[in-house]
Amino acid sequence: MTLTDGEIVLRPIKMRDQRVWREVNRRNRDWLRPWEATVPPPAPGGPVAQRPTYRQMVRHLRAEAHAGRMLPFAIEYEGRLVGQLTVAGITWGSMCSGHIGYWVDQGVAGRGVMPTAVALAVDHCFRSVGLHRVEVCIRPENAPSRRVVEKLGFRSEGVRPRYLHIDGAWRDHLIFALTAEEVPDGMLRRWRRTRSAAPRSPGPSGEIK
C-alpha cells in the first residue's frame, strides 16, 4: 500500500531501493549512529551475530510483513527516498498493538517530513490494519525524535530501563503511546491543525528514531 500527504509518501521498501538507500544511510552515518540498534555481544560460546545486508534486511521485512507482524515503509519526499519507517512487533488477539521506529535524512529534517510520515502510519494502523495501540520508544537523549511525538500528541508512559541495545550498549528508553480512541478524527488531521496553528520558527536540527 502507498500512503501520501502532498510531497510525503510512505510506500513498501523494495530491493531496487538498495543503491539510494545505502547512499542516504552512508551519508547520514554520524547523524544516525547514536540512535541505531546494534547487536549485543554473544553469550560465552554463543554464535556471533552479524548485521544483515540490505537484501537480507528487505527479505526479513517482507517475511515479517507477510506474517502480519510488521509494516515496512520507505519514506519519500519530493520524489526521492529520504528515510525509513517500520511498524514492528505487531501483536494481535487481545492486544492489537505495534511500535513505530524511523529515521530520516538530515538534509530534510525540520520540514515536517517525519511527523507527517508517523501520522500517516498511525492512521493506517488504526483505520485500515485494525490496531488499537501504537508505541514509539525513544532514548531520552534524542531530543529531535522526542519533538516528533510531542508535536503529534503522543502520551508519555514512563521509562523502560536498558530496553534496547543502541550504539553499543543497553539504553534506557522513554515510552510514548496512543490508542485509537485518542485520535477519533485521525492523527494526520490533528497534525495538520497543530501545524497550521503553530507560530513560524526554524525547525529542529533533526527528527530520527
PDB file of C-alpha atoms in Angstrom:
ATOM      1  CA  MET A   1       0.000   0.000   0.000  1.00  0.00           C
ATOM      2  CA  THR A   2       1.079   3.618  -0.574  1.00  0.00           C
ATOM      3  CA  LEU A   3       0.193   6.436   1.845  1.00  0.00           C
ATOM      4  CA  THR A   4       0.573  10.059   0.791  1.00  0.00           C
ATOM      5  CA  ASP A   5       0.203  13.618   2.021  1.00  0.00           C
ATOM      6  CA  GLY A   6       1.404  16.137  -0.542  1.00  0.00           C
ATOM      7  CA  GLU A   7       5.096  15.565  -1.255  1.00  0.00           C
ATOM      8  CA  ILE A   8       5.451  12.996   1.557  1.00  0.00           C
ATOM      9  CA  VAL A   9       4.935   9.354   0.602  1.00  0.00           C
ATOM     10  CA  LEU A  10       5.106   6.086   2.527  1.00  0.00           C
ATOM     11  CA  ARG A  11       5.449   3.047   0.273  1.00  0.00           C
ATOM     12  CA  PRO A  12       6.757  -0.507   0.601  1.00  0.00           C
ATOM     13  CA  ILE A  13      10.549  -0.707   0.684  1.00  0.00           C
ATOM     14  CA  LYS A  14      11.954  -2.532  -2.358  1.00  0.00           C
ATOM     15  CA  MET A  15      15.056  -4.433  -3.379  1.00  0.00           C
ATOM     16  CA  ARG A  16      15.696  -1.883  -6.106  1.00  0.00           C
ATOM     17  CA  ASP A  17      15.944   0.851  -3.457  1.00  0.00           C
ATOM     18  CA  GLN A  18      19.291  -0.583  -2.411  1.00  0.00           C
ATOM     19  CA  ARG A  19      21.593   1.905  -4.137  1.00  0.00           C
ATOM     20  CA  VAL A  20      19.720   5.025  -2.999  1.00  0.00           C
ATOM     21  CA  TRP A  21      19.004   3.622   0.492  1.00  0.00           C
ATOM     22  CA  ARG A  22      22.683   2.816   1.045  1.00  0.00           C
ATOM     23  CA  GLU A  23      23.779   6.208  -0.241  1.00  0.00           C
ATOM     24  CA  VAL A  24      21.391   8.084   2.068  1.00  0.00           C
ATOM     25  CA  ASN A  25      22.280   5.853   5.006  1.00  0.00           C
ATOM     26  CA  ARG A  26      26.029   6.218   4.390  1.00  0.00           C
ATOM     27  CA  ARG A  27      25.813   9.999   4.076  1.00  0.00           C
ATOM     28  CA  ASN A  28      23.985  10.165   7.397  1.00  0.00           C
ATOM     29  CA  ARG A  29      26.227   7.771   9.357  1.00  0.00           C
ATOM     30  CA  ASP A  30      27.267  10.248  12.030  1.00  0.00           C
ATOM     31  CA  TRP A  31      23.714  11.612  12.269  1.00  0.00           C
ATOM     32  CA  LEU A  32      22.128   8.173  12.756  1.00  0.00           C
ATOM     33  CA  ARG A  33      24.723   6.206  14.734  1.00  0.00           C
ATOM     34  CA  PRO A  34      23.743   7.369  18.267  1.00  0.00           C
ATOM     35  CA  TRP A  35      20.165   6.143  17.747  1.00  0.00           C
ATOM     36  CA  GLU A  36      20.564   2.951  15.723  1.00  0.00           C
ATOM     37  CA  ALA A  37      20.078  -0.555  17.091  1.00  0.00           C
ATOM     38  CA  THR A  38      23.249  -2.606  17.457  1.00  0.00           C
ATOM     39  CA  VAL A  39      23.919  -6.309  18.017  1.00  0.00           C
ATOM     40  CA  PRO A  40      24.816  -7.133  21.652  1.00  0.00           C
ATOM     41  CA  PRO A  41      27.875  -9.273  22.407  1.00  0.00           C
ATOM     42  CA  PRO A  42      27.179 -13.005  22.232  1.00  0.00           C
ATOM     43  CA  ALA A  43      26.889 -15.180  25.317  1.00  0.00           C
ATOM     44  CA  PRO A  44      30.032 -17.170  26.156  1.00  0.00           C
ATOM     45  CA  GLY A  45      30.413 -19.829  23.494  1.00  0.00           C
ATOM     46  CA  GLY A  46      27.438 -18.494  21.560  1.00  0.00           C
ATOM     47  CA  PRO A  47      27.382 -17.542  17.870  1.00  0.00           C
ATOM     48  CA  VAL A  48      28.496 -14.080  16.803  1.00  0.00           C
ATOM     49  CA  ALA A  49      25.583 -12.237  15.190  1.00  0.00           C
ATOM     50  CA  GLN A  50      26.246 -10.012  12.190  1.00  0.00           C
ATOM     51  CA  ARG A  51      24.306  -7.014  10.949  1.00  0.00           C
ATOM     52  CA  PRO A  52      22.238  -8.038   7.930  1.00  0.00           C
ATOM     53  CA  THR A  53      22.979  -6.869   4.420  1.00  0.00           C
ATOM     54  CA  TYR A  54      20.426  -4.659   2.691  1.00  0.00           C
ATOM     55  CA  ARG A  55      18.986  -7.616   0.778  1.00  0.00           C
ATOM     56  CA  GLN A  56      18.778  -9.723   3.938  1.00  0.00           C
ATOM     57  CA  MET A  57      17.034  -6.831   5.693  1.00  0.00           C
ATOM     58  CA  VAL A  58      14.424  -6.464   2.951  1.00  0.00           C
ATOM     59  CA  ARG A  59      13.798 -10.222   2.805  1.00  0.00           C
ATOM     60  CA  HIS A  60      13.273 -10.248   6.579  1.00  0.00           C
ATOM     61  CA  LEU A  61      10.935  -7.244   6.433  1.00  0.00           C
ATOM     62  CA  ARG A  62       8.893  -8.876   3.675  1.00  0.00           C
ATOM     63  CA  ALA A  63       8.628 -12.172   5.563  1.00  0.00           C
ATOM     64  CA  GLU A  64       7.500 -10.385   8.730  1.00  0.00           C
ATOM     65  CA  ALA A  65       5.003  -8.302   6.739  1.00  0.00           C
ATOM     66  CA  HIS A  66       3.606 -11.441   5.108  1.00  0.00           C
ATOM     67  CA  ALA A  67       3.184 -12.976   8.571  1.00  0.00           C
ATOM     68  CA  GLY A  68       1.272  -9.892   9.761  1.00  0.00           C
ATOM     69  CA  ARG A  69       3.929  -8.834  12.278  1.00  0.00           C
ATOM     70  CA  MET A  70       5.381  -5.789  10.531  1.00  0.00           C
ATOM     71  CA  LEU A  71       4.644  -2.912   8.131  1.00  0.00           C
ATOM     72  CA  PRO A  72       7.894  -1.717   6.471  1.00  0.00           C
ATOM     73  CA  PHE A  73       7.890   1.568   4.534  1.00  0.00           C
ATOM     74  CA  ALA A  74      10.335   3.703   2.619  1.00  0.00           C
ATOM     75  CA  ILE A  75       9.781   7.446   3.102  1.00  0.00           C
ATOM     76  CA  GLU A  76       9.862   9.657   0.012  1.00  0.00           C
ATOM     77  CA  TYR A  77       9.934  13.448  -0.040  1.00  0.00           C
ATOM     78  CA  GLU A  78       9.686  15.440  -3.259  1.00  0.00           C
ATOM     79  CA  GLY A  79      10.082  12.224  -5.239  1.00  0.00           C
ATOM     80  CA  ARG A  80      13.228  10.839  -3.582  1.00  0.00           C
ATOM     81  CA  LEU A  81      13.885   8.331  -0.823  1.00  0.00           C
ATOM     82  CA  VAL A  82      14.812  10.134   2.414  1.00  0.00           C
ATOM     83  CA  GLY A  83      14.287   7.573   5.155  1.00  0.00           C
ATOM     84  CA  GLN A  84      12.510   4.555   6.525  1.00  0.00           C
ATOM     85  CA  LEU A  85       9.573   3.881   8.852  1.00  0.00           C
ATOM     86  CA  THR A  86       8.628   0.487  10.228  1.00  0.00           C
ATOM     87  CA  VAL A  87       5.657  -0.595  12.306  1.00  0.00           C
ATOM     88  CA  ALA A  88       7.086  -3.644  14.075  1.00  0.00           C
ATOM     89  CA  GLY A  89       6.221  -6.017  16.894  1.00  0.00           C
ATOM     90  CA  ILE A  90       2.609  -6.213  15.735  1.00  0.00           C
ATOM     91  CA  THR A  91       0.612  -8.350  18.148  1.00  0.00           C
ATOM     92  CA  TRP A  92      -2.960  -9.434  17.550  1.00  0.00           C
ATOM     93  CA  GLY A  93      -5.503 -11.166  19.794  1.00  0.00           C
ATOM     94  CA  SER A  94      -6.432  -9.232  22.903  1.00  0.00           C
ATOM     95  CA  MET A  95      -3.648  -6.662  22.420  1.00  0.00           C
ATOM     96  CA  CYS A  96      -3.752  -5.416  18.798  1.00  0.00           C
ATOM     97  CA  SER A  97      -0.624  -3.318  19.242  1.00  0.00           C
ATOM     98  CA  GLY A  98       2.589  -2.358  17.440  1.00  0.00           C
ATOM     99  CA  HIS A  99       5.507   0.048  17.754  1.00  0.00           C
ATOM    100  CA  ILE A 100       6.937   2.531  15.261  1.00  0.00           C
ATOM    101  CA  GLY A 101      10.608   3.135  14.511  1.00  0.00           C
ATOM    102  CA  TYR A 102      12.003   5.570  11.949  1.00  0.00           C
ATOM    103  CA  TRP A 103      14.946   7.507  10.583  1.00  0.00           C
ATOM    104  CA  VAL A 104      15.229  10.403   8.143  1.00  0.00           C
ATOM    105  CA  ASP A 105      17.902  12.120   6.073  1.00  0.00           C
ATOM    106  CA  GLN A 106      19.389  15.054   7.998  1.00  0.00           C
ATOM    107  CA  GLY A 107      19.045  17.147   4.846  1.00  0.00           C
ATOM    108  CA  VAL A 108      15.231  17.213   5.139  1.00  0.00           C
ATOM    109  CA  ALA A 109      14.934  17.319   8.926  1.00  0.00           C
ATOM    110  CA  GLY A 110      12.809  20.143  10.280  1.00  0.00           C
ATOM    111  CA  ARG A 111      10.432  20.230   7.302  1.00  0.00           C
ATOM    112  CA  GLY A 112       7.653  18.217   8.917  1.00  0.00           C
ATOM    113  CA  VAL A 113       8.536  15.058   6.990  1.00  0.00           C
ATOM    114  CA  MET A 114       8.770  12.731   9.959  1.00  0.00           C
ATOM    115  CA  PRO A 115       5.711  13.933  11.922  1.00  0.00           C
ATOM    116  CA  THR A 116       3.663  13.632   8.731  1.00  0.00           C
ATOM    117  CA  ALA A 117       5.053  10.155   7.993  1.00  0.00           C
ATOM    118  CA  VAL A 118       4.273   8.974  11.528  1.00  0.00           C
ATOM    119  CA  ALA A 119       0.771  10.473  11.304  1.00  0.00           C
ATOM    120  CA  LEU A 120       0.142   8.640   8.027  1.00  0.00           C
ATOM    121  CA  ALA A 121       1.345   5.373   9.565  1.00  0.00           C
ATOM    122  CA  VAL A 122      -0.759   5.786  12.721  1.00  0.00           C
ATOM    123  CA  ASP A 123      -3.932   6.458  10.723  1.00  0.00           C
ATOM    124  CA  HIS A 124      -3.233   3.405   8.568  1.00  0.00           C
ATOM    125  CA  CYS A 125      -2.663   1.239  11.651  1.00  0.00           C
ATOM    126  CA  PHE A 126      -5.887   2.342  13.335  1.00  0.00           C
ATOM    127  CA  ARG A 127      -8.210   2.700  10.363  1.00  0.00           C
ATOM    128  CA  SER A 128      -7.082   0.023   7.895  1.00  0.00           C
ATOM    129  CA  VAL A 129      -4.984  -2.541   9.762  1.00  0.00           C
ATOM    130  CA  GLY A 130      -7.131  -2.689  12.883  1.00  0.00           C
ATOM    131  CA  LEU A 131      -4.576  -1.995  15.600  1.00  0.00           C
ATOM    132  CA  HIS A 132      -5.763  -0.446  18.853  1.00  0.00           C
ATOM    133  CA  ARG A 133      -2.478   0.870  20.277  1.00  0.00           C
ATOM    134  CA  VAL A 134       0.776   2.226  18.831  1.00  0.00           C
ATOM    135  CA  GLU A 135       4.008   2.910  20.728  1.00  0.00           C
ATOM    136  CA  VAL A 136       7.158   4.878  19.947  1.00  0.00           C
ATOM    137  CA  CYS A 137      10.254   4.142  22.088  1.00  0.00           C
ATOM    138  CA  ILE A 138      12.900   6.891  22.200  1.00  0.00           C
ATOM    139  CA  ARG A 139      16.205   7.371  24.009  1.00  0.00           C
ATOM    140  CA  PRO A 140      15.913  10.274  26.494  1.00  0.00           C
ATOM    141  CA  GLU A 141      18.884  11.971  24.805  1.00  0.00           C
ATOM    142  CA  ASN A 142      17.186  12.012  21.397  1.00  0.00           C
ATOM    143  CA  ALA A 143      15.532  15.427  21.675  1.00  0.00           C
ATOM    144  CA  PRO A 144      14.647  15.746  17.945  1.00  0.00           C
ATOM    145  CA  SER A 145      12.783  12.433  17.960  1.00  0.00           C
ATOM    146  CA  ARG A 146      11.010  13.364  21.180  1.00  0.00           C
ATOM    147  CA  ARG A 147       9.797  16.540  19.475  1.00  0.00           C
ATOM    148  CA  VAL A 148       8.165  14.397  16.775  1.00  0.00           C
ATOM    149  CA  VAL A 149       5.926  12.546  19.234  1.00  0.00           C
ATOM    150  CA  GLU A 150       5.285  15.700  21.254  1.00  0.00           C
ATOM    151  CA  LYS A 151       4.105  17.521  18.126  1.00  0.00           C
ATOM    152  CA  LEU A 152       1.745  14.631  17.385  1.00  0.00           C
ATOM    153  CA  GLY A 153       0.338  14.445  20.902  1.00  0.00           C
ATOM    154  CA  PHE A 154       1.601  11.018  21.935  1.00  0.00           C
ATOM    155  CA  ARG A 155       1.123  10.287  25.637  1.00  0.00           C
ATOM    156  CA  SER A 156       4.197   9.666  27.802  1.00  0.00           C
ATOM    157  CA  GLU A 157       4.115   6.365  29.711  1.00  0.00           C
ATOM    158  CA  GLY A 158       7.448   6.468  31.529  1.00  0.00           C
ATOM    159  CA  VAL A 159      10.829   4.765  31.163  1.00  0.00           C
ATOM    160  CA  ARG A 160      11.912   1.244  30.249  1.00  0.00           C
ATOM    161  CA  PRO A 161      15.398   0.772  31.721  1.00  0.00           C
ATOM    162  CA  ARG A 162      18.047  -0.774  29.443  1.00  0.00           C
ATOM    163  CA  TYR A 163      15.337  -1.532  26.904  1.00  0.00           C
ATOM    164  CA  LEU A 164      17.284  -1.807  23.633  1.00  0.00           C
ATOM    165  CA  HIS A 165      20.889  -2.307  22.560  1.00  0.00           C
ATOM    166  CA  ILE A 166      21.717   1.013  20.857  1.00  0.00           C
ATOM    167  CA  ASP A 167      25.080   2.371  19.767  1.00  0.00           C
ATOM    168  CA  GLY A 168      26.962  -0.410  21.554  1.00  0.00           C
ATOM    169  CA  ALA A 169      25.202  -0.574  24.932  1.00  0.00           C
ATOM    170  CA  TRP A 170      21.848  -1.316  26.586  1.00  0.00           C
ATOM    171  CA  ARG A 171      19.991   2.009  26.690  1.00  0.00           C
ATOM    172  CA  ASP A 172      17.011   3.342  28.626  1.00  0.00           C
ATOM    173  CA  HIS A 173      14.034   4.391  26.508  1.00  0.00           C
ATOM    174  CA  LEU A 174      11.076   6.698  27.059  1.00  0.00           C
ATOM    175  CA  ILE A 175       7.757   5.185  26.035  1.00  0.00           C
ATOM    176  CA  PHE A 176       5.120   7.196  24.171  1.00  0.00           C
ATOM    177  CA  ALA A 177       1.796   5.688  23.127  1.00  0.00           C
ATOM    178  CA  LEU A 178      -1.610   6.327  21.601  1.00  0.00           C
ATOM    179  CA  THR A 179      -4.792   4.306  21.351  1.00  0.00           C
ATOM    180  CA  ALA A 180      -7.369   4.576  18.601  1.00  0.00           C
ATOM    181  CA  GLU A 181      -9.850   6.287  20.953  1.00  0.00           C
ATOM    182  CA  GLU A 182      -7.421   9.177  21.474  1.00  0.00           C
ATOM    183  CA  VAL A 183      -7.456  10.231  17.812  1.00  0.00           C
ATOM    184  CA  PRO A 184     -11.067   9.684  16.674  1.00  0.00           C
ATOM    185  CA  ASP A 185     -10.692  12.186  13.822  1.00  0.00           C
ATOM    186  CA  GLY A 186      -7.325  10.831  12.698  1.00  0.00           C
ATOM    187  CA  MET A 187      -3.726  11.660  13.520  1.00  0.00           C
ATOM    188  CA  LEU A 188      -2.993  13.372  10.204  1.00  0.00           C
ATOM    189  CA  ARG A 189      -5.949  15.715  10.614  1.00  0.00           C
ATOM    190  CA  ARG A 190      -4.832  16.583  14.147  1.00  0.00           C
ATOM    191  CA  TRP A 191      -1.253  17.162  12.980  1.00  0.00           C
ATOM    192  CA  ARG A 192      -2.445  19.488  10.230  1.00  0.00           C
ATOM    193  CA  ARG A 193      -4.425  21.549  12.764  1.00  0.00           C
ATOM    194  CA  THR A 194      -1.438  21.699  15.111  1.00  0.00           C
ATOM    195  CA  ARG A 195       0.928  22.677  12.322  1.00  0.00           C
ATOM    196  CA  SER A 196      -1.315  25.425  10.956  1.00  0.00           C
ATOM    197  CA  ALA A 197      -1.793  26.909  14.435  1.00  0.00           C
ATOM    198  CA  ALA A 198       1.909  26.855  15.391  1.00  0.00           C
ATOM    199  CA  PRO A 199       3.968  30.070  15.098  1.00  0.00           C
ATOM    200  CA  ARG A 200       6.552  30.056  12.327  1.00  0.00           C
ATOM    201  CA  SER A 201      10.025  29.261  13.630  1.00  0.00           C
ATOM    202  CA  PRO A 202      13.167  27.423  12.497  1.00  0.00           C
ATOM    203  CA  GLY A 203      12.725  23.643  12.513  1.00  0.00           C
ATOM    204  CA  PRO A 204      14.652  21.238  14.761  1.00  0.00           C
ATOM    205  CA  SER A 205      18.049  20.008  13.724  1.00  0.00           C
ATOM    206  CA  GLY A 206      16.674  16.580  13.010  1.00  0.00           C
ATOM    207  CA  GLU A 207      13.952  14.041  13.568  1.00  0.00           C
ATOM    208  CA  ILE A 208      15.123  10.471  13.813  1.00  0.00           C
ATOM    209  CA  LYS A 209      14.396   7.313  15.659  1.00  0.00           C
TER     210      LYS A 209
END
